[in-house]
């Protein structure tokens, strides 16, 4: 990079805070912004939470445990369907089992049913634009009638 280009790039980056354009990220998400701080949820019980991109709370992680393999369904209801985000079901190592990108205008979205192995699993709720309260419910039914989730890295 030439000296002139570097100076221009520096000037642009330095002006971002003055223009009001800054990335807030998960500055105010709390512990549940990471898998290690995931909030436990009971199966078959709806829980409410909130995400706000402007307030720096973009990510919530939830965790649940299964005593045996089960058909898992994750339901999410958005209060504001104009947001941009996603919901991802992950295994005990954080590998993606399944997920859904939010379809704008849709209030209710579903992952599954999907056969999930026994042990701890996670749900990652991510918001990249907007703010919304959401209701999440993880349902589990003992059965082997649906295919297993392929376990692969989420690159």
Short mmCIF file of C-alpha atoms in Angstrom, two decimals:
data_model
loop_
_atom_site.label_atom_id
_atom_site.label_comp_id
_atom_site.label_asym_id
_atom_site.label_seq_id
_atom_site.Cartn_x
_atom_site.Cartn_y
_atom_site.Cartn_z
CA UNK A 1 0.00 0.00 0.00
CA UNK A 2 1.41 3.37 -0.96
CA UNK A 3 1.79 6.14 1.58
CA UNK A 4 -0.98 8.18 -0.03
CA UNK A 5 -3.44 5.26 0.02
CA UNK A 6 -2.58 4.48 3.63
CA UNK A 7 -3.20 8.11 4.58
CA UNK A 8 -6.58 8.12 2.81
CA UNK A 9 -7.57 4.84 4.48
CA UNK A 10 -6.52 6.19 7.88
CA UNK A 11 -8.57 9.38 7.30
CA UNK A 12 -11.67 7.34 6.38
CA UNK A 13 -11.35 5.05 9.39
CA UNK A 14 -10.68 7.96 11.74
CA UNK A 15 -13.81 9.76 10.52
CA UNK A 16 -16.21 6.85 11.19
CA UNK A 17 -16.82 7.62 14.88
CA UNK A 18 -17.51 11.28 14.03
CA UNK A 19 -20.04 10.26 11.38
CA UNK A 20 -21.99 8.13 13.84
CA UNK A 21 -21.09 4.92 12.02
CA UNK A 22 -19.63 2.45 14.43
CA UNK A 23 -20.02 -1.23 15.02
CA UNK A 24 -21.44 -1.91 18.44
CA UNK A 25 -21.32 -5.72 18.17
CA UNK A 26 -22.12 -7.66 21.33
CA UNK A 27 -20.84 -4.96 23.67
CA UNK A 28 -23.94 -5.25 25.88
CA UNK A 29 -24.90 -8.88 25.30
CA UNK A 30 -23.73 -10.23 28.62
CA UNK A 31 -22.54 -13.77 29.23
CA UNK A 32 -25.05 -15.32 26.82
CA UNK A 33 -23.21 -13.78 23.85
CA UNK A 34 -21.02 -16.91 23.76
CA UNK A 35 -21.60 -20.65 23.88
CA UNK A 36 -19.75 -20.83 27.21
CA UNK A 37 -22.28 -18.45 28.76
CA UNK A 38 -25.36 -20.05 27.24
CA UNK A 39 -28.57 -19.73 29.26
CA UNK A 40 -30.16 -23.11 30.13
CA UNK A 41 -33.72 -23.62 28.86
CA UNK A 42 -36.19 -26.31 29.85
CA UNK A 43 -37.59 -28.52 27.13
CA UNK A 44 -41.18 -27.77 26.09
CA UNK A 45 -41.19 -24.41 27.92
CA UNK A 46 -41.36 -21.14 25.98
CA UNK A 47 -38.87 -18.44 27.03
CA UNK A 48 -38.74 -14.77 26.07
CA UNK A 49 -35.63 -12.72 25.39
CA UNK A 50 -34.65 -9.64 23.40
CA UNK A 51 -31.96 -8.69 20.89
CA UNK A 52 -31.08 -5.20 19.66
CA UNK A 53 -28.41 -4.41 17.10
CA UNK A 54 -28.30 -0.71 18.04
CA UNK A 55 -27.92 -1.49 21.75
CA UNK A 56 -25.07 -3.93 21.15
CA UNK A 57 -26.93 -7.14 22.01
CA UNK A 58 -26.76 -9.17 18.80
CA UNK A 59 -26.34 -12.73 20.06
CA UNK A 60 -28.06 -15.02 22.56
CA UNK A 61 -27.02 -18.61 23.22
CA UNK A 62 -29.37 -21.10 24.89
CA UNK A 63 -28.53 -24.63 25.99
CA UNK A 64 -30.55 -27.76 26.71
CA UNK A 65 -29.75 -31.38 27.57
CA UNK A 66 -31.17 -34.66 26.33
CA UNK A 67 -30.95 -37.90 28.32
CA UNK A 68 -31.38 -39.93 25.12
CA UNK A 69 -31.47 -39.17 21.40
CA UNK A 70 -34.69 -37.34 20.54
CA UNK A 71 -36.53 -35.57 17.74
CA UNK A 72 -35.90 -31.89 18.47
CA UNK A 73 -37.92 -29.00 17.10
CA UNK A 74 -36.95 -25.39 17.75
CA UNK A 75 -39.70 -22.78 17.38
CA UNK A 76 -39.04 -19.05 17.41
CA UNK A 77 -41.59 -16.25 17.26
CA UNK A 78 -40.36 -12.70 16.51
CA UNK A 79 -42.31 -9.69 17.82
CA UNK A 80 -40.81 -7.55 15.03
CA UNK A 81 -40.70 -9.57 11.81
CA UNK A 82 -38.69 -6.88 9.96
CA UNK A 83 -35.39 -7.85 11.65
CA UNK A 84 -32.51 -9.58 9.91
CA UNK A 85 -31.12 -12.58 11.75
CA UNK A 86 -30.77 -16.32 12.08
CA UNK A 87 -31.34 -19.22 14.46
CA UNK A 88 -28.90 -22.14 14.55
CA UNK A 89 -29.14 -25.49 16.34
CA UNK A 90 -25.66 -26.68 17.39
CA UNK A 91 -24.21 -29.80 18.98
CA UNK A 92 -22.14 -30.01 22.17
CA UNK A 93 -19.03 -28.85 20.30
CA UNK A 94 -20.76 -25.93 18.59
CA UNK A 95 -20.96 -27.61 15.18
CA UNK A 96 -24.01 -26.58 13.16
CA UNK A 97 -26.74 -29.23 13.04
CA UNK A 98 -29.37 -27.11 11.30
CA UNK A 99 -30.54 -23.54 11.09
CA UNK A 100 -32.78 -20.98 9.50
CA UNK A 101 -32.14 -17.47 8.23
CA UNK A 102 -35.01 -15.20 9.19
CA UNK A 103 -37.43 -14.52 6.34
CA UNK A 104 -38.42 -10.87 6.72
CA UNK A 105 -42.11 -10.47 7.41
CA UNK A 106 -42.35 -13.91 9.02
CA UNK A 107 -43.17 -14.06 12.73
CA UNK A 108 -42.79 -17.82 13.32
CA UNK A 109 -39.93 -20.03 12.14
CA UNK A 110 -39.11 -23.66 12.83
CA UNK A 111 -36.01 -25.84 12.83
CA UNK A 112 -36.70 -29.57 12.69
CA UNK A 113 -37.82 -32.03 13.70
CA UNK A 114 -34.31 -33.38 13.68
CA UNK A 115 -32.80 -36.36 15.51
CA UNK A 116 -30.32 -34.91 18.01
CA UNK A 117 -27.93 -37.09 20.05
CA UNK A 118 -28.07 -37.34 23.83
CA UNK A 119 -26.12 -34.74 25.76
CA UNK A 120 -25.87 -30.98 25.69
CA UNK A 121 -26.95 -28.99 22.63
CA UNK A 122 -27.19 -25.28 21.88
CA UNK A 123 -29.38 -22.77 20.08
CA UNK A 124 -27.70 -19.61 18.80
CA UNK A 125 -30.01 -16.66 18.06
CA UNK A 126 -28.28 -13.93 16.07
CA UNK A 127 -29.51 -10.53 14.93
CA UNK A 128 -27.65 -8.40 12.38
CA UNK A 129 -30.25 -5.66 11.92
CA UNK A 130 -33.10 -4.27 14.00
CA UNK A 131 -34.41 -5.13 17.44
CA UNK A 132 -37.03 -7.59 18.63
CA UNK A 133 -38.33 -9.51 21.57
CA UNK A 134 -38.56 -13.18 20.66
CA UNK A 135 -40.08 -16.30 22.15
CA UNK A 136 -38.10 -19.53 21.84
CA UNK A 137 -39.26 -23.06 22.57
CA UNK A 138 -37.22 -26.25 22.26
CA UNK A 139 -39.38 -29.36 22.02
CA UNK A 140 -38.10 -32.93 22.23
CA UNK A 141 -39.86 -36.19 21.49
CA UNK A 142 -38.28 -39.63 21.96
CA UNK A 143 -38.18 -41.21 18.51
CA UNK A 144 -35.85 -42.39 15.81
CA UNK A 145 -38.16 -41.76 12.85
CA UNK A 146 -36.32 -38.74 11.45
CA UNK A 147 -32.81 -38.65 9.97
CA UNK A 148 -29.85 -37.70 12.11
CA UNK A 149 -28.33 -34.28 11.71
CA UNK A 150 -25.09 -34.35 9.74
CA UNK A 151 -22.25 -33.14 11.92
CA UNK A 152 -19.88 -30.92 9.97
CA UNK A 153 -17.87 -27.80 10.65
CA UNK A 154 -19.62 -24.45 10.22
CA UNK A 155 -17.00 -22.66 8.11
#
